[in-house]
Coordinates of C-alpha atoms in Angstrom, one line a residue:
X1 CA -11.9 -67.6 -113.3
X2 CA -12.2 -64.1 -111.7
X3 CA -10.3 -61.0 -112.8
X4 CA -7.3 -61.4 -110.4
X5 CA -6.9 -65.0 -111.5
X6 CA -7.0 -64.0 -115.2
X7 CA -4.5 -61.2 -114.6
X8 CA -2.0 -63.5 -112.8
X9 CA -2.2 -66.0 -115.7
X10 CA -1.8 -63.3 -118.3
X11 CA 1.3 -61.9 -116.6
X12 CA 2.8 -65.4 -116.3
X13 CA 2.4 -66.0 -120.0
X14 CA 3.9 -62.6 -120.9
X15 CA 6.9 -63.3 -118.7
X16 CA 7.7 -66.4 -120.8
X17 CA 7.4 -64.7 -124.2
X18 CA 10.4 -64.3 -126.4
X19 CA 8.5 -62.4 -129.1
X20 CA 9.3 -58.7 -129.8
X21 CA 5.8 -57.9 -128.4
X22 CA 3.1 -60.1 -127.0
X23 CA -0.5 -59.8 -126.1
X24 CA -2.7 -62.2 -124.0
X25 CA -6.5 -62.2 -124.0
X26 CA -8.2 -64.4 -121.5
X27 CA -12.0 -64.9 -121.8
X28 CA -14.0 -66.7 -119.1
X29 CA -17.7 -67.5 -119.9
X30 CA -20.4 -69.2 -117.9
X31 CA -23.6 -69.1 -120.0
X32 CA -26.8 -71.1 -120.1
X33 CA -29.9 -71.2 -122.4
X34 CA -33.3 -72.8 -122.0
X35 CA -35.1 -73.3 -125.2
X36 CA -38.8 -74.2 -125.6
X37 CA -41.6 -74.9 -128.0
X38 CA -45.3 -75.8 -127.7
X39 CA -45.2 -75.0 -124.0
X40 CA -42.4 -77.5 -123.2
X41 CA -38.7 -77.0 -122.6
X42 CA -36.9 -79.2 -125.0
X43 CA -33.3 -78.0 -124.6
X44 CA -31.3 -76.8 -121.6
X45 CA -27.7 -76.2 -122.3
X46 CA -24.9 -74.6 -120.3
X47 CA -21.3 -73.8 -121.1
X48 CA -18.4 -72.9 -118.8
X49 CA -15.2 -72.2 -120.6
X50 CA -11.9 -70.3 -120.4
X51 CA -10.0 -69.5 -123.5
X52 CA -6.5 -68.0 -123.9
X53 CA -5.6 -66.2 -127.0
X54 CA -1.9 -65.2 -127.6
X55 CA -0.8 -62.7 -130.2
X56 CA 3.0 -62.6 -130.9
X57 CA 4.7 -59.9 -133.0
X58 CA 8.1 -60.7 -134.4
X59 CA 9.9 -58.3 -136.8
X60 CA 6.5 -56.8 -137.9
X61 CA 5.0 -60.2 -138.4
X62 CA 2.0 -61.4 -136.4
X63 CA 0.9 -64.8 -135.2
X64 CA -2.1 -65.7 -133.1
X65 CA -2.8 -69.0 -131.3
X66 CA -5.6 -70.0 -129.0
X67 CA -6.2 -72.7 -126.4
X68 CA -9.0 -73.4 -123.9
X69 CA -6.8 -75.7 -121.8
X70 CA -6.1 -72.8 -119.4
X71 CA -5.2 -75.1 -116.5
X72 CA -2.3 -76.8 -118.2
X73 CA 1.0 -75.1 -118.1
X74 CA 2.3 -77.3 -120.9
X75 CA -0.6 -76.5 -123.1
X76 CA -0.2 -72.7 -122.6
X77 CA 3.5 -72.9 -123.2
X78 CA 2.8 -74.8 -126.5
X79 CA 0.2 -72.2 -127.4
X80 CA 2.7 -69.4 -126.9
X81 CA 5.4 -71.1 -128.9
X82 CA 2.9 -71.8 -131.7
X83 CA 2.0 -68.1 -131.9
X84 CA 5.7 -67.1 -132.1
X85 CA 6.3 -69.8 -134.8
X86 CA 3.4 -68.5 -136.8
X87 CA 4.6 -65.0 -136.5
X88 CA 8.0 -65.9 -137.9
X89 CA 6.6 -67.2 -141.1
X90 CA 3.8 -64.7 -141.6
X91 CA 4.0 -61.9 -144.1
X92 CA 5.6 -58.7 -142.8
X93 CA 3.3 -55.8 -142.4
X94 CA 5.2 -52.4 -142.7
X95 CA 2.2 -50.7 -141.1
X96 CA 2.2 -52.8 -137.9
X97 CA 2.4 -50.4 -135.0
X98 CA 3.7 -51.3 -131.5
X99 CA 1.1 -52.7 -129.2
X100 CA -0.6 -49.9 -127.3
X101 CA 0.4 -49.0 -123.7
X102 CA -1.7 -48.9 -120.6
X103 CA -4.8 -46.7 -120.3
X104 CA -7.3 -45.8 -117.6
X105 CA -10.6 -47.6 -117.8
X106 CA -13.8 -47.3 -115.6
X107 CA -16.5 -50.0 -115.7
X108 CA -20.0 -48.5 -116.0
X109 CA -22.5 -49.0 -113.2
X110 CA -24.8 -52.0 -113.6
X111 CA -22.7 -54.1 -115.9
X112 CA -22.4 -57.0 -113.5
X113 CA -25.2 -58.6 -111.4
X114 CA -24.5 -61.5 -109.1
X115 CA -28.0 -63.1 -109.2
X116 CA -27.8 -63.1 -113.0
X117 CA -24.4 -64.7 -113.0
X118 CA -25.5 -67.4 -110.6
X119 CA -29.0 -68.1 -112.1
X120 CA -29.8 -71.8 -112.1
X121 CA -31.8 -73.6 -114.7
X122 CA -34.9 -73.4 -112.4
X123 CA -34.8 -69.6 -112.8
X124 CA -35.0 -69.9 -116.6
X125 CA -37.7 -72.6 -116.2
X126 CA -39.9 -70.3 -114.2
X127 CA -39.5 -67.6 -116.8
X128 CA -40.5 -70.1 -119.5
X129 CA -43.5 -71.2 -117.4
X130 CA -44.7 -67.6 -117.1
X131 CA -44.7 -67.5 -120.9
X132 CA -46.4 -70.9 -121.2
X133 CA -49.3 -69.6 -119.0
X134 CA -49.9 -66.7 -121.4
X135 CA -49.9 -69.0 -124.4
X136 CA -52.3 -71.5 -122.8
X137 CA -54.6 -68.7 -121.6
X138 CA -54.9 -67.3 -125.2
X139 CA -55.1 -70.5 -127.1
X140 CA -51.7 -70.0 -128.7
X141 CA -48.4 -72.0 -128.9
X142 CA -45.1 -70.5 -128.0
X143 CA -41.5 -70.9 -129.1
X144 CA -38.4 -69.2 -127.9
X145 CA -35.7 -69.1 -125.2
X146 CA -34.5 -67.6 -121.9
X147 CA -30.8 -67.2 -121.3
X148 CA -28.6 -66.0 -118.5
X149 CA -24.8 -65.7 -118.2
X150 CA -21.7 -64.0 -117.1
X151 CA -18.5 -63.2 -119.1
X152 CA -15.1 -62.0 -118.0
X153 CA -12.3 -60.7 -120.1
X154 CA -8.7 -59.7 -119.3
X155 CA -6.3 -58.1 -121.9
X156 CA -2.6 -57.7 -121.1
X157 CA 0.4 -57.0 -123.3
X158 CA 4.2 -56.6 -123.0
X159 CA 3.9 -52.8 -123.3
X160 CA 2.1 -52.6 -119.9
X161 CA -1.6 -52.6 -120.9
X162 CA -3.8 -54.5 -118.4
X163 CA -7.6 -54.3 -118.3
X164 CA -10.3 -56.6 -116.9
X165 CA -14.0 -56.6 -117.1
X166 CA -16.9 -58.8 -115.9
X167 CA -20.4 -58.4 -117.1
X168 CA -23.7 -60.3 -117.1
X169 CA -26.6 -60.7 -119.5
X170 CA -30.2 -62.0 -119.4
X171 CA -32.5 -62.4 -122.4
X172 CA -36.0 -63.6 -123.3
X173 CA -37.1 -64.1 -126.9
X174 CA -40.6 -65.4 -127.6
X175 CA -42.8 -66.0 -130.6
X176 CA -46.5 -66.7 -130.0
X177 CA -48.3 -68.6 -132.8
X178 CA -51.9 -68.7 -133.9
X179 CA -53.1 -70.8 -136.9
X180 CA -52.6 -67.9 -139.4
X181 CA -50.6 -65.3 -137.4
X182 CA -47.7 -64.9 -135.1
X183 CA -46.4 -62.3 -132.7
X184 CA -42.8 -61.5 -131.4
X185 CA -41.4 -59.8 -128.3
X186 CA -38.0 -59.7 -126.6
X187 CA -36.4 -58.5 -123.5
X188 CA -32.7 -57.8 -122.9
X189 CA -31.0 -56.7 -119.7
X190 CA -27.8 -56.9 -117.7
X191 CA -29.9 -58.2 -114.8
X192 CA -32.4 -61.0 -114.6
X193 CA -34.5 -58.7 -112.5
X194 CA -34.9 -56.4 -115.5
X195 CA -36.7 -59.2 -117.5
X196 CA -40.5 -59.5 -117.0
X197 CA -41.2 -62.7 -118.9
X198 CA -44.9 -62.6 -118.5
X199 CA -45.3 -59.1 -119.8
X200 CA -43.0 -59.9 -122.8
X201 CA -45.2 -62.9 -123.5
X202 CA -48.3 -60.9 -123.3
X203 CA -47.0 -58.4 -125.9
X204 CA -46.2 -61.3 -128.3
X205 CA -49.6 -62.9 -127.7
X206 CA -51.5 -59.7 -128.3
X207 CA -49.7 -59.3 -131.7
X208 CA -50.6 -62.9 -132.7
X209 CA -54.3 -62.3 -131.7
X210 CA -54.5 -58.9 -133.3
X211 CA -53.1 -59.9 -136.7
X212 CA -55.2 -63.0 -137.3
X213 CA -56.8 -63.4 -140.7
X214 CA -54.2 -61.1 -142.3
X215 CA -55.2 -59.2 -145.4
X216 CA -53.1 -58.7 -148.5
X217 CA -51.9 -55.2 -149.3
X218 CA -50.2 -54.0 -152.4
X219 CA -46.4 -53.6 -152.4
X220 CA -45.0 -50.2 -153.0
X221 CA -43.8 -47.1 -151.1
X222 CA -45.3 -47.2 -147.6
X223 CA -45.1 -45.2 -144.4
X224 CA -43.7 -47.7 -141.8
X225 CA -43.3 -47.7 -138.1
X226 CA -40.5 -50.0 -137.1
X227 CA -40.5 -51.3 -133.6
X228 CA -37.0 -51.5 -131.9
X229 CA -36.4 -55.1 -132.9
X230 CA -37.0 -54.3 -136.6
X231 CA -35.2 -50.9 -136.5
X232 CA -32.1 -52.4 -134.8
X233 CA -31.8 -55.2 -137.2
X234 CA -32.0 -52.8 -140.2
X235 CA -29.5 -50.4 -138.6
X236 CA -27.0 -53.2 -138.0
X237 CA -26.4 -53.3 -141.7
X238 CA -24.7 -49.9 -141.8
X239 CA -22.8 -49.8 -138.5
X240 CA -19.8 -51.6 -140.1
X241 CA -19.5 -48.5 -142.4
X242 CA -18.1 -46.6 -139.5
X243 CA -15.1 -48.8 -139.2
X244 CA -11.8 -47.1 -140.1
X245 CA -11.0 -50.1 -142.3
X246 CA -14.3 -49.8 -144.3
X247 CA -13.8 -46.0 -144.6
X248 CA -10.2 -46.3 -145.9
X249 CA -10.8 -49.2 -148.2
X250 CA -13.7 -47.5 -149.9
X251 CA -16.6 -49.8 -149.0
X252 CA -18.2 -47.2 -146.6
X253 CA -21.0 -45.0 -147.9
X254 CA -19.1 -42.0 -146.7
X255 CA -15.6 -43.0 -147.9
X256 CA -15.4 -39.8 -149.9
X257 CA -15.2 -37.8 -146.7
X258 CA -16.4 -37.1 -143.2
X259 CA -18.3 -34.0 -142.2
X260 CA -21.0 -34.5 -144.8
X261 CA -24.8 -34.7 -144.2
X262 CA -26.1 -38.1 -145.1
X263 CA -29.2 -38.4 -142.9
X264 CA -32.1 -36.3 -141.7
X265 CA -31.2 -33.6 -139.1
X266 CA -33.0 -35.5 -136.3
X267 CA -30.6 -38.5 -136.7
X268 CA -27.8 -38.7 -134.1
X269 CA -26.0 -42.0 -133.6
X270 CA -23.3 -42.7 -131.1
X271 CA -21.3 -45.5 -129.7
X272 CA -21.6 -45.4 -125.9
X273 CA -20.6 -48.3 -123.6
X274 CA -22.0 -46.4 -120.6
X275 CA -25.6 -46.3 -121.6
X276 CA -27.9 -47.3 -118.7
X277 CA -29.8 -49.8 -120.8
X278 CA -26.7 -51.6 -121.9
X279 CA -23.6 -50.9 -119.8
X280 CA -20.7 -52.8 -121.3
X281 CA -17.0 -53.4 -121.6
X282 CA -15.1 -50.1 -121.1
X283 CA -12.1 -51.2 -123.2
X284 CA -11.5 -52.9 -126.5
X285 CA -9.8 -56.2 -127.3
X286 CA -6.4 -54.6 -127.1
X287 CA -7.1 -53.3 -123.6
X288 CA -7.5 -49.7 -124.7
X289 CA -10.0 -47.4 -123.1
X290 CA -13.1 -47.2 -125.3
X291 CA -14.1 -43.7 -126.3
X292 CA -17.7 -42.6 -126.5
X293 CA -17.9 -41.6 -130.1
X294 CA -20.5 -39.4 -132.0
X295 CA -20.8 -41.3 -135.3
X296 CA -23.6 -39.2 -136.7
X297 CA -24.6 -35.8 -135.3
X298 CA -27.8 -34.1 -136.6
X299 CA -27.5 -36.0 -139.8
X300 CA -23.8 -35.3 -140.3
X301 CA -21.3 -38.2 -140.2
X302 CA -18.7 -37.0 -137.7
X303 CA -16.3 -39.9 -137.0
X304 CA -15.1 -43.4 -137.5
X305 CA -13.9 -45.9 -134.9
X306 CA -10.3 -47.0 -134.8
X307 CA -7.9 -49.5 -133.2
X308 CA -4.2 -49.2 -132.8
X309 CA -3.5 -50.4 -136.3
X310 CA -5.9 -48.1 -138.1
X311 CA -5.2 -45.2 -135.8
X312 CA -1.5 -45.4 -136.8
X313 CA -2.2 -45.9 -140.5
X314 CA -4.7 -43.0 -140.8
X315 CA -2.9 -40.8 -138.3
X316 CA -6.0 -40.6 -136.0
X317 CA -6.6 -41.0 -132.3
X318 CA -7.2 -44.6 -131.2
X319 CA -10.9 -44.7 -130.2
X320 CA -10.5 -48.1 -128.5
X321 CA -12.7 -50.3 -130.8
X322 CA -10.4 -53.2 -131.7
X323 CA -11.9 -56.7 -132.2
X324 CA -10.0 -59.8 -131.2
X325 CA -7.0 -60.5 -133.5
X326 CA -7.0 -61.7 -136.1
X327 CA -10.2 -60.5 -137.9
X328 CA -11.2 -59.3 -141.3
X329 CA -13.5 -56.5 -140.2
X330 CA -11.2 -53.9 -138.5
X331 CA -12.4 -51.9 -135.6
X332 CA -16.2 -51.9 -134.9
X333 CA -18.8 -49.9 -133.0
X334 CA -20.4 -52.4 -130.6
X335 CA -22.4 -50.2 -128.3
X336 CA -24.7 -48.3 -130.7
X337 CA -27.3 -45.8 -129.3
X338 CA -29.7 -43.8 -131.4
X339 CA -30.9 -40.6 -129.8
X340 CA -34.7 -40.6 -129.2
X341 CA -37.3 -38.2 -130.6
X342 CA -40.0 -36.4 -128.7
X343 CA -43.2 -38.4 -129.5
X344 CA -44.4 -41.6 -128.0
X345 CA -44.9 -44.7 -130.1
X346 CA -48.7 -44.2 -129.8
X347 CA -48.4 -40.7 -131.1
X348 CA -46.4 -41.9 -134.1
X349 CA -49.2 -44.4 -134.9
X350 CA -51.9 -41.8 -134.3
X351 CA -50.3 -39.4 -136.7
X352 CA -50.1 -42.0 -139.5
X353 CA -53.1 -41.8 -141.9
X354 CA -52.1 -45.1 -143.6
X355 CA -49.1 -47.3 -143.1
X356 CA -47.7 -50.4 -141.6
X357 CA -46.3 -51.3 -138.2
X358 CA -43.5 -53.8 -138.3
X359 CA -42.5 -55.9 -135.3
X360 CA -39.4 -57.4 -136.7
X361 CA -37.6 -58.2 -139.9
X362 CA -36.3 -61.6 -141.1
X363 CA -33.5 -62.7 -143.3
X364 CA -32.1 -59.3 -144.2
X365 CA -29.3 -59.6 -146.8
X366 CA -27.2 -57.0 -148.6
X367 CA -28.0 -56.0 -152.1
X368 CA -25.6 -53.1 -152.6
X369 CA -23.0 -52.5 -149.8
X370 CA -21.9 -49.0 -150.8
X371 CA -25.5 -47.7 -151.4
X372 CA -26.7 -49.5 -148.2
X373 CA -29.5 -51.3 -150.1
X374 CA -30.8 -54.4 -148.3
X375 CA -33.6 -56.8 -148.8
X376 CA -35.6 -58.8 -146.3
X377 CA -39.1 -59.6 -145.0
X378 CA -41.5 -58.6 -142.3
X379 CA -42.4 -61.2 -139.7
X380 CA -44.3 -62.0 -136.5
X381 CA -46.6 -59.1 -136.2
X382 CA -47.2 -56.8 -139.1
X383 CA -50.2 -54.4 -138.8
X384 CA -52.1 -52.2 -141.1
X385 CA -52.5 -48.6 -139.9
X386 CA -55.6 -46.7 -141.0
X387 CA -56.7 -43.4 -139.7
X388 CA -54.1 -43.4 -137.0
X389 CA -55.2 -46.8 -135.6
X390 CA -54.0 -50.4 -135.8
X391 CA -56.8 -52.1 -137.7
X392 CA -55.5 -55.7 -138.1
X393 CA -52.8 -57.8 -139.6
X394 CA -51.4 -57.9 -143.1
X395 CA -49.6 -60.7 -145.0
X396 CA -45.9 -60.3 -144.8
X397 CA -44.0 -58.3 -147.4
X398 CA -40.5 -58.3 -148.9
X399 CA -38.7 -55.0 -149.0
X400 CA -35.8 -53.6 -151.0
X401 CA -34.6 -50.4 -149.3
X402 CA -31.6 -48.1 -149.0
X403 CA -31.0 -47.6 -145.3
X404 CA -29.5 -44.2 -146.1
X405 CA -32.6 -43.1 -147.9
X406 CA -34.8 -44.4 -145.0
X407 CA -32.9 -42.4 -142.5
X408 CA -33.4 -39.2 -144.5
X409 CA -37.1 -39.4 -144.0
X410 CA -37.6 -40.6 -140.4
X411 CA -38.9 -39.7 -137.0
X412 CA -38.1 -41.4 -133.7
X413 CA -40.1 -42.2 -130.6
X414 CA -39.1 -40.8 -127.2
X415 CA -38.6 -44.2 -125.6
X416 CA -35.5 -46.2 -126.0
X417 CA -35.3 -50.0 -125.9
X418 CA -32.4 -52.4 -126.0
X419 CA -32.6 -54.9 -128.8
X420 CA -30.2 -57.5 -130.1
X421 CA -29.3 -60.7 -131.7
X422 CA -26.4 -63.1 -131.7
X423 CA -24.1 -60.5 -133.3
X424 CA -25.2 -57.1 -132.0
X425 CA -26.8 -55.2 -129.1
X426 CA -28.2 -51.7 -129.6
X427 CA -30.3 -49.1 -127.8
X428 CA -32.8 -47.7 -130.2
X429 CA -36.2 -46.0 -130.4
X430 CA -39.2 -47.0 -132.5
X431 CA -38.7 -45.4 -136.0
X432 CA -41.2 -44.0 -138.4
X433 CA -40.0 -44.0 -142.0
X434 CA -41.6 -42.5 -145.0
X435 CA -41.5 -44.1 -148.5
X436 CA -40.2 -47.5 -147.4
X437 CA -40.2 -49.7 -150.5
X438 CA -41.9 -53.1 -150.5
X439 CA -41.5 -55.2 -153.6
X440 CA -43.8 -58.2 -153.1
X441 CA -46.2 -60.0 -150.7
X442 CA -46.1 -63.5 -149.3
X443 CA -48.7 -66.2 -148.8
X444 CA -48.5 -66.0 -145.0

């Protein structure tokens, strides 16, 4: 379902609504994933779906209903009536604002790529085969996936808002395994042409080979160099603090006030949907233009992100960061970019007398939300650095670390990479952090 088809359907639903206000969100997805292990594809899945979410507001009460039977007029009518019925019995919210009006949005260059949208299973199979060749050459076994897809979204409401976006995505994620070591690498791009599966596999294989026969090191405070996959996963655990909801309800580390310095002066973090490495949706899930927001500037927390509800409640501008209704998280920064430093990754390593290089983290969990303390483990390529050189692998370690404290004593590389998981996508550099606290070692 293309943008014009989605928009026609959204208008038709709005015309039938008897609610005080109504919002329609239509999402069309066509995504596929090829998963492999031991140099053999064992799963190839594809999903093509269209979902219609309807939000009705009646006398300050909100109801939301959803259907993926977009081709049935009767099903869509029933979904609309269900949303209205739910609104009539929902608790009244005195802070519920009117749905926002129309805004001007501009899609960033490079967000949609036709070859990626139309990629067949054979394309992903060839990507997998390129990784298999590396594994077989180096005497390793591989596990991972290659994915491609396209997603379209249209938001329309009874106050005149109407916005549509179509974007594509391609990803490769691979782990190379030796008997006593493993290595990880990833690639993320809006275009399949931006993914070099063989080079990604070679990076993972080199890590697996370099870190064989890992030695045990003592836990404690270490200088660490976090590659983008590790740094992004760590950073993801503080991005929710920049939500207006978290800020107002007191769970954010800076709920006491904006404009204070919490990080080192070299730390600048922004939300930017236009970045060339990750061009994304230019509006939020209320159809409002998404602002480029400086969250942290030279260590100082400058702003929070809002949606129409929290902008009205806190008397702030709407930054266009609404999630789909209903949700428990409030507005969120979804396009995080960390400003780079001036040194290369190799220079950061060369200037480290003794430390650890971490490829990725695993199983991070929150210990103390307000103090941003998390725990987790290293995985799939952890190196010992001595005399400014990578000298071999170490057994994995568990850490207990305040992210705030880590970002007070850090240095960034000059090269940015896109990294991501199921729940986030970021553009980040490699990060060198002093006094990163490890609490124990593992047996592997």
